[in-house]
Each structure stands twice: as structure tokens, then as C-alpha cells.
Amino acid sequence: MNSLNPHPFMCDIHDLATLAEEVRVGDVRAVSRLISLLENHPGAREALRFLNTTLRKMMVIGVTGYPGAGKSTIVDRLVSFYRRQGVKVGVLAVDISSPVTGGALLGDRIRMSEHAMDFGVYIRSMATRGHHGGLARATGDAALVLEAAGYEVVLIETIGVGQNEIDIVNLAHTVVAVVAPGLGDEVQAMKAGLLEVAHVVVVNKGDLTGANHALRDLREWCPKVLRTVAMTGEGIQELAAAIAEHQRSRGVRHVEKARNR
Ligand SMILES: Nc1nc2c(ncn2[C@@H]2O[C@H](COP(=O)(O)OP(=O)(O)OP(=O)(O)O)[C@@H](O)[C@H]2O)c(=O)[nH]1
Ligand SMILES: [Mg+2]
């Protein structure tokens, strides 16, 4: 239990210090409580001072791309991959799913999966609050909280359109852009924006017609393009290796365990 004052507008410094201490010993309820406070009360950012985290000990991976491309399915597979290494993983789902594609909200998808009962996985949906910049701040703060609580990898799912793609680039150490065959015009549009900032590009739904064409096309634009079939897990290990390679290349000091896998 923590002693935070239940009054919604009180962020007493002693309560914040206590809450931060609970976060640092890995108390999941304290993690949730503090992230909620950070989302709603700017004053709660004082708690970050007690956490003493910088995101340098953690891998921050952005998974972004057009609605329905398979971001959540990929994130779910990556969570499995990192859990098999014994790494604690946080997942922040920044945007709600598009009603058009029928893709499940990430949290829902993972909650239905094997990770639901896994205490080494923390899953959270982040609300956009309808203004630029605020999303990145709250998501960055949440990542800091997770790092303080001992999570070694955080996966952030966002829909890569508009301002979000800029936000994610500023926050994530490695940005993975997910496309799927058949998106056509959307892929063309992405070339002008997201693909230019992505470190790893994934053509997911590699089982569908058009995947090879998309791969050839994208390889003219991007240095690192991989094919995955997230539904079956094909290509996920290679994706994890490409992420680790990128982290190494930029000298991120994340845990040795999550590296080289
Ligand atoms: N054929 C095929 N379908 C896939 C694959 N990966 C995911 N899907 C399906 O594509 C749909 C969308 O997958 P999601 O993982 O929800 O995609 P998303 O990008 O997270 O979607 P939004 O959050 O709505 O933007 C689901 O029905 C998945 O089962 C794949 O490799 N092949
Ligand atoms: Mg999704």
C-alpha cells in the first residue's frame, strides 16, 4: 500500500517520495498510481526527482505504422521474445486502435494472451489528451517510472501518422516502422515521413501477396527492411536482433541481458 493522499489535487512531496520508493522496489500498483498521477497532475513530476532514472539503462523501442499493419501482434511477439530471456518488459500503447481495421487495442490483445498473468510484463494504455507534446511527455514519464521499477525493455506502440511520429522519434532509442502489403498509397505517404526516421522497417503480413513487392520497393529507401509474419512469429527473432544491433550501433547502455539475444 502507499500513503498517497487520495485527494485528486494534492501532490504532497512526502507522499510522492514514498510513492517513488515503492516504485523503486518494483511495486506494480505504485507504478500504475504514479503513471496516473503523472498523466493528470503536472505537480506529480516532482516524483521523478526521487526516481533518479534517465532511460539509459533501458531499451526504449517505438513500434509505429499505419492502422492494422500488425503493430500490436508484433509487440505481443516481442514481449514473448524478451520474456524468454527473463527480461522484464513494459508496454505502452499510445493510441487507441482504428475502428476501421478492426485491430484490437493493444492492451486488450495482450491481456487476452499468455502475458496476462505474467508479473514480468506491465501493460498500459496512454491517452492522447488531445494536444501535441503532452502525449510524448506523459509517455516519456511513464517510461522513466518503468525503468525505476526495474523494467529493462519498454515497447511503445503508436499509430505513425501526424505528430505522433515525431514524438516517438524523440522518445524511442530504436524506431520500428511496420507496413503491410496492399497499403499502396499509405506506404507512399510514409516514405515522406515515418520511413525516413525509422531505424528498422518491417514488412509484416509476409504471408500475403505483395509482400515481396513491398520488400523490394522499400529496400530502395531504407537500409534495414525485414519481413515478418507476426501471426505465426516468423521473422520476430530477426527483428529482435536488428533492434539489438541498432541499440549497439548507437551505444545505448541498456542491460547486457537484453543485448545479443
Ligand atoms: N495475414 C496476416 N495477418 C496478420 C499478421 N499480423 C497481424 N495480422 C492481423 O492483422 C490485423 C491487425 O493486427 P494488429 O496487430 O491489431 O494491427 P495494429 O497495427 O496494431 O492495428 P491498430 O492498432 O488498429 O493500428 C489482425 O486481425 C491480425 O490478426 C500477419 O503476419 N499476417
Ligand atoms: Mg494495435
Short mmCIF file of C-alpha atoms and ligand atoms in Angstrom, two decimals:
data_model
loop_
_atom_site.label_atom_id
_atom_site.label_comp_id
_atom_site.label_asym_id
_atom_site.label_seq_id
_atom_site.Cartn_x
_atom_site.Cartn_y
_atom_site.Cartn_z
CA MET A 1 0.00 0.00 0.00
CA ASN A 2 1.12 3.53 -0.42
CA SER A 3 0.30 6.58 1.54
CA LEU A 4 -0.51 8.98 -1.28
CA ASN A 5 -3.19 11.44 -0.37
CA PRO A 6 -6.37 10.37 -2.16
CA HIS A 7 -7.43 13.97 -2.75
CA PRO A 8 -7.14 14.47 -6.53
CA PHE A 9 -5.34 17.80 -6.41
CA MET A 10 -2.89 17.10 -3.64
CA CYS A 11 0.60 16.03 -4.64
CA ASP A 12 2.31 16.25 -1.29
CA ILE A 13 6.06 15.97 -1.67
CA HIS A 14 6.38 13.43 1.14
CA ASP A 15 3.68 11.28 -0.39
CA LEU A 16 5.42 11.49 -3.76
CA ALA A 17 8.71 10.44 -2.17
CA THR A 18 7.02 7.46 -0.55
CA LEU A 19 5.34 6.51 -3.80
CA ALA A 20 8.64 6.80 -5.68
CA GLU A 21 10.25 4.49 -3.12
CA GLU A 22 7.52 1.92 -3.69
CA VAL A 23 8.10 2.20 -7.44
CA ARG A 24 11.81 1.59 -6.94
CA VAL A 25 11.18 -1.73 -5.23
CA GLY A 26 9.03 -2.79 -8.17
CA ASP A 27 5.56 -2.41 -6.64
CA VAL A 28 3.26 -2.67 -9.67
CA ARG A 29 0.39 -0.82 -8.02
CA ALA A 30 2.69 2.05 -7.17
CA VAL A 31 3.84 2.11 -10.81
CA SER A 32 0.25 2.42 -12.01
CA ARG A 33 -0.60 5.01 -9.39
CA LEU A 34 2.37 7.18 -10.25
CA ILE A 35 1.78 6.99 -14.02
CA SER A 36 -1.84 8.03 -13.48
CA LEU A 37 -0.73 10.96 -11.35
CA LEU A 38 1.80 11.98 -13.99
CA GLU A 39 -0.89 11.87 -16.66
CA ASN A 40 -3.22 14.06 -14.68
CA HIS A 41 -1.22 16.38 -12.44
CA PRO A 42 1.86 18.28 -13.57
CA GLY A 43 2.84 18.61 -9.91
CA ALA A 44 3.40 14.86 -9.74
CA ARG A 45 6.50 15.29 -11.89
CA GLU A 46 8.30 16.16 -8.65
CA ALA A 47 8.24 12.42 -8.01
CA LEU A 48 10.58 11.89 -10.95
CA ARG A 49 13.34 13.58 -8.96
CA PHE A 50 13.22 10.73 -6.46
CA LEU A 51 13.37 8.05 -9.13
CA ASN A 52 16.80 9.01 -10.42
CA THR A 53 16.27 7.43 -13.84
CA THR A 54 17.42 8.59 -17.25
CA LEU A 55 16.25 5.91 -19.73
CA ARG A 56 19.87 4.94 -20.30
CA LYS A 57 19.59 1.58 -18.59
CA MET A 58 16.54 0.56 -20.58
CA MET A 59 15.77 -0.22 -24.22
CA VAL A 60 13.02 2.10 -25.42
CA ILE A 61 11.56 0.65 -28.60
CA GLY A 62 8.94 2.50 -30.63
CA VAL A 63 6.68 0.38 -32.83
CA THR A 64 4.79 2.55 -35.21
CA GLY A 65 2.98 2.33 -38.51
CA TYR A 66 -0.37 2.54 -40.21
CA PRO A 67 -3.55 1.18 -38.62
CA GLY A 68 -3.93 -2.55 -38.98
CA ALA A 69 -0.37 -3.23 -40.16
CA GLY A 70 0.16 -5.61 -37.24
CA LYS A 71 1.88 -3.43 -34.65
CA SER A 72 0.12 -5.00 -31.66
CA THR A 73 0.74 -8.52 -32.91
CA ILE A 74 4.43 -7.71 -33.34
CA VAL A 75 4.62 -6.14 -29.88
CA ASP A 76 2.99 -9.22 -28.41
CA ARG A 77 5.59 -11.44 -30.11
CA LEU A 78 8.46 -9.23 -28.98
CA VAL A 79 7.16 -9.39 -25.41
CA SER A 80 7.30 -13.20 -25.64
CA PHE A 81 10.80 -12.99 -27.04
CA TYR A 82 12.12 -10.78 -24.24
CA ARG A 83 10.30 -12.74 -21.55
CA ARG A 84 12.05 -15.89 -22.73
CA GLN A 85 15.32 -14.06 -21.93
CA GLY A 86 13.98 -13.33 -18.46
CA VAL A 87 13.80 -9.60 -19.17
CA LYS A 88 11.05 -7.51 -17.53
CA VAL A 89 9.06 -5.74 -20.23
CA GLY A 90 6.80 -2.72 -20.19
CA VAL A 91 4.30 -2.00 -22.94
CA LEU A 92 2.82 1.45 -23.50
CA ALA A 93 0.02 1.60 -26.07
CA VAL A 94 -0.20 5.23 -27.01
CA ASP A 95 -3.09 5.29 -29.43
CA ILE A 96 -6.37 3.50 -29.45
CA SER A 97 -6.81 1.19 -32.41
CA SER A 98 -8.50 2.30 -35.56
CA PRO A 99 -12.12 1.19 -35.71
CA VAL A 100 -11.68 0.88 -39.48
CA THR A 101 -9.24 -2.01 -39.47
CA GLY A 102 -10.77 -3.90 -36.59
CA GLY A 103 -7.36 -4.21 -34.95
CA ALA A 104 -7.63 -4.86 -31.24
CA LEU A 105 -6.47 -2.27 -28.76
CA LEU A 106 -3.01 -3.41 -27.82
CA GLY A 107 -3.82 -3.77 -24.17
CA ASP A 108 -6.79 -5.97 -25.00
CA ARG A 109 -4.80 -8.10 -27.37
CA ILE A 110 -2.09 -8.75 -24.85
CA ARG A 111 -4.46 -9.12 -21.95
CA MET A 112 -6.05 -11.97 -23.85
CA SER A 113 -2.71 -13.60 -24.42
CA GLU A 114 -0.27 -15.57 -22.32
CA HIS A 115 1.17 -12.35 -20.88
CA ALA A 116 -1.96 -11.53 -18.91
CA MET A 117 -0.79 -13.41 -15.83
CA ASP A 118 2.89 -12.64 -16.21
CA PHE A 119 4.19 -10.35 -13.47
CA GLY A 120 7.24 -9.59 -15.61
CA VAL A 121 5.04 -7.72 -18.10
CA TYR A 122 3.49 -4.34 -17.42
CA ILE A 123 0.88 -3.13 -19.93
CA ARG A 124 -0.62 0.31 -20.04
CA SER A 125 -2.69 2.33 -22.48
CA MET A 126 -1.81 6.02 -22.64
CA ALA A 127 -4.45 8.59 -23.51
CA THR A 128 -3.53 11.26 -26.04
CA ARG A 129 -5.23 14.12 -24.15
CA GLY A 130 -5.78 15.76 -27.49
CA HIS A 131 -2.76 18.01 -27.63
CA HIS A 132 0.65 17.77 -29.20
CA GLY A 133 3.60 17.26 -26.95
CA GLY A 134 1.58 16.17 -23.92
CA LEU A 135 1.49 12.66 -25.20
CA ALA A 136 5.23 12.44 -25.54
CA ARG A 137 5.75 13.91 -22.09
CA ALA A 138 3.36 11.52 -20.35
CA THR A 139 4.74 8.54 -22.27
CA GLY A 140 8.32 9.54 -21.52
CA ASP A 141 7.44 9.96 -17.85
CA ALA A 142 5.80 6.52 -17.82
CA ALA A 143 8.97 5.02 -19.34
CA LEU A 144 11.04 6.67 -16.59
CA VAL A 145 8.77 5.15 -13.97
CA LEU A 146 9.10 1.71 -15.56
CA GLU A 147 12.88 1.98 -15.66
CA ALA A 148 12.94 2.91 -11.99
CA ALA A 149 10.78 -0.14 -11.25
CA GLY A 150 13.32 -2.44 -12.91
CA TYR A 151 11.86 -2.91 -16.37
CA GLU A 152 14.62 -3.39 -18.90
CA VAL A 153 12.70 -3.00 -22.13
CA VAL A 154 9.74 -0.79 -22.94
CA LEU A 155 7.78 -1.19 -26.16
CA ILE A 156 5.72 1.81 -27.21
CA GLU A 157 3.01 1.29 -29.83
CA THR A 158 1.82 4.35 -31.71
CA ILE A 159 -0.01 4.93 -34.93
CA GLY A 160 2.55 6.62 -37.12
CA VAL A 161 0.53 9.43 -38.56
CA GLY A 162 0.72 13.12 -37.80
CA GLN A 163 2.52 14.43 -34.76
CA ASN A 164 2.93 11.05 -33.12
CA GLU A 165 5.73 10.00 -35.39
CA ILE A 166 7.78 12.98 -34.29
CA ASP A 167 7.00 12.29 -30.65
CA ILE A 168 8.10 8.70 -30.93
CA VAL A 169 11.38 9.59 -32.60
CA ASN A 170 12.28 11.86 -29.74
CA LEU A 171 11.45 9.27 -27.13
CA ALA A 172 12.42 5.87 -28.52
CA HIS A 173 16.03 4.73 -28.89
CA THR A 174 15.03 2.49 -31.76
CA VAL A 175 12.04 3.17 -34.00
CA VAL A 176 10.47 0.24 -35.84
CA ALA A 177 8.08 1.19 -38.66
CA VAL A 178 5.57 -1.50 -39.59
CA VAL A 179 3.97 -1.67 -43.01
CA ALA A 180 1.86 -4.36 -44.62
CA PRO A 181 1.40 -5.30 -48.26
CA GLY A 182 -1.55 -3.77 -50.00
CA LEU A 183 -1.38 -0.43 -48.24
CA GLY A 184 -0.27 1.20 -51.50
CA ASP A 185 -0.79 4.90 -51.16
CA GLU A 186 -0.18 4.79 -47.45
CA VAL A 187 3.29 3.36 -47.99
CA GLN A 188 3.99 6.14 -50.47
CA ALA A 189 2.93 8.68 -47.86
CA MET A 190 5.06 7.03 -45.21
CA LYS A 191 8.14 7.33 -47.36
CA ALA A 192 7.97 11.06 -46.95
CA GLY A 193 7.68 10.87 -43.19
CA LEU A 194 7.96 7.90 -40.95
CA LEU A 195 10.22 5.71 -43.04
CA GLU A 196 12.85 8.39 -43.07
CA VAL A 197 13.12 8.38 -39.32
CA ALA A 198 12.68 4.64 -38.74
CA HIS A 199 15.76 2.61 -37.83
CA VAL A 200 14.20 -0.70 -38.77
CA VAL A 201 11.39 -1.16 -41.28
CA VAL A 202 9.21 -4.25 -41.13
CA VAL A 203 7.00 -5.57 -43.89
CA ASN A 204 4.56 -7.57 -41.80
CA LYS A 205 1.92 -9.96 -43.17
CA GLY A 206 4.71 -11.52 -45.18
CA ASP A 207 2.28 -14.34 -45.91
CA LEU A 208 0.17 -12.09 -48.11
CA THR A 209 0.54 -11.49 -51.83
CA GLY A 210 2.50 -8.35 -52.47
CA ALA A 211 4.92 -8.77 -49.56
CA ASN A 212 7.88 -9.39 -51.87
CA HIS A 213 6.99 -6.38 -53.97
CA ALA A 214 6.77 -4.20 -50.86
CA LEU A 215 10.14 -5.52 -49.65
CA ARG A 216 11.86 -4.75 -52.95
CA ASP A 217 10.29 -1.33 -53.10
CA LEU A 218 11.23 -0.37 -49.54
CA ARG A 219 14.79 -1.65 -49.78
CA GLU A 220 15.46 1.15 -52.22
CA TRP A 221 14.60 3.59 -49.45
CA CYS A 222 15.68 2.10 -46.18
CA PRO A 223 18.85 0.43 -45.00
CA LYS A 224 17.18 -2.20 -42.87
CA VAL A 225 13.97 -3.85 -44.09
CA LEU A 226 12.75 -7.13 -42.62
CA ARG A 227 9.86 -9.43 -43.44
CA THR A 228 7.70 -10.80 -40.65
CA VAL A 229 4.59 -12.88 -40.27
CA ALA A 230 3.66 -11.73 -36.80
CA MET A 231 0.67 -14.03 -36.74
CA THR A 232 2.98 -17.08 -36.70
CA GLY A 233 6.05 -15.44 -35.17
CA GLU A 234 8.15 -15.77 -38.32
CA GLY A 235 10.89 -13.15 -38.51
CA ILE A 236 10.47 -11.93 -34.91
CA GLN A 237 13.85 -13.24 -33.80
CA GLU A 238 15.47 -11.41 -36.71
CA LEU A 239 13.57 -8.28 -35.75
CA ALA A 240 14.81 -8.53 -32.16
CA ALA A 241 18.35 -9.00 -33.49
CA ALA A 242 18.01 -5.92 -35.72
CA ILE A 243 16.78 -3.89 -32.75
CA ALA A 244 19.70 -5.07 -30.61
CA GLU A 245 22.11 -4.28 -33.42
CA HIS A 246 20.74 -0.76 -33.73
CA GLN A 247 20.99 -0.22 -29.99
CA ARG A 248 24.59 -1.38 -30.07
CA SER A 249 25.41 0.86 -33.01
CA ARG A 250 24.26 3.92 -31.13
CA GLY A 251 25.92 2.83 -27.92
CA VAL A 252 22.86 2.61 -25.72
CA ARG A 253 23.85 1.33 -22.31
CA HIS A 254 20.97 -1.00 -21.70
CA VAL A 255 21.15 -4.24 -19.79
CA GLU A 256 23.54 -6.86 -21.05
CA LYS A 257 20.81 -9.48 -20.78
CA ALA A 258 18.60 -7.84 -23.37
CA ARG A 259 21.52 -7.43 -25.71
CA ASN A 260 22.96 -10.04 -28.01
CA ARG A 261 19.86 -12.16 -28.00
N1 LIG B 1 -2.23 -12.36 -42.64
C1 LIG B 1 -1.66 -11.80 -41.57
N2 LIG B 1 -2.43 -11.09 -40.71
C2 LIG B 1 -1.82 -10.54 -39.63
C3 LIG B 1 -0.43 -10.67 -39.40
N3 LIG B 1 -0.12 -9.98 -38.28
C4 LIG B 1 -1.27 -9.44 -37.82
N4 LIG B 1 -2.31 -9.77 -38.63
C5 LIG B 1 -3.73 -9.43 -38.47
O1 LIG B 1 -3.93 -8.07 -38.83
C6 LIG B 1 -4.93 -7.48 -38.01
C7 LIG B 1 -4.42 -6.23 -37.35
O2 LIG B 1 -3.36 -6.61 -36.46
P1 LIG B 1 -2.95 -5.67 -35.24
O3 LIG B 1 -1.74 -6.31 -34.60
O4 LIG B 1 -4.10 -5.39 -34.37
O5 LIG B 1 -2.53 -4.37 -36.04
P2 LIG B 1 -2.22 -2.91 -35.45
O6 LIG B 1 -1.25 -2.30 -36.38
O7 LIG B 1 -1.86 -2.98 -34.03
O8 LIG B 1 -3.65 -2.22 -35.61
P3 LIG B 1 -4.14 -0.84 -34.96
O9 LIG B 1 -3.72 -0.85 -33.51
O10 LIG B 1 -5.60 -0.87 -35.19
O11 LIG B 1 -3.46 0.25 -35.73
C8 LIG B 1 -5.35 -8.56 -37.02
O12 LIG B 1 -6.52 -9.18 -37.49
C9 LIG B 1 -4.17 -9.51 -37.03
O13 LIG B 1 -4.53 -10.83 -36.70
C10 LIG B 1 0.35 -11.44 -40.34
O14 LIG B 1 1.55 -11.60 -40.22
N5 LIG B 1 -0.34 -11.96 -41.40
MG MG B 2 -2.70 -2.05 -32.32
#
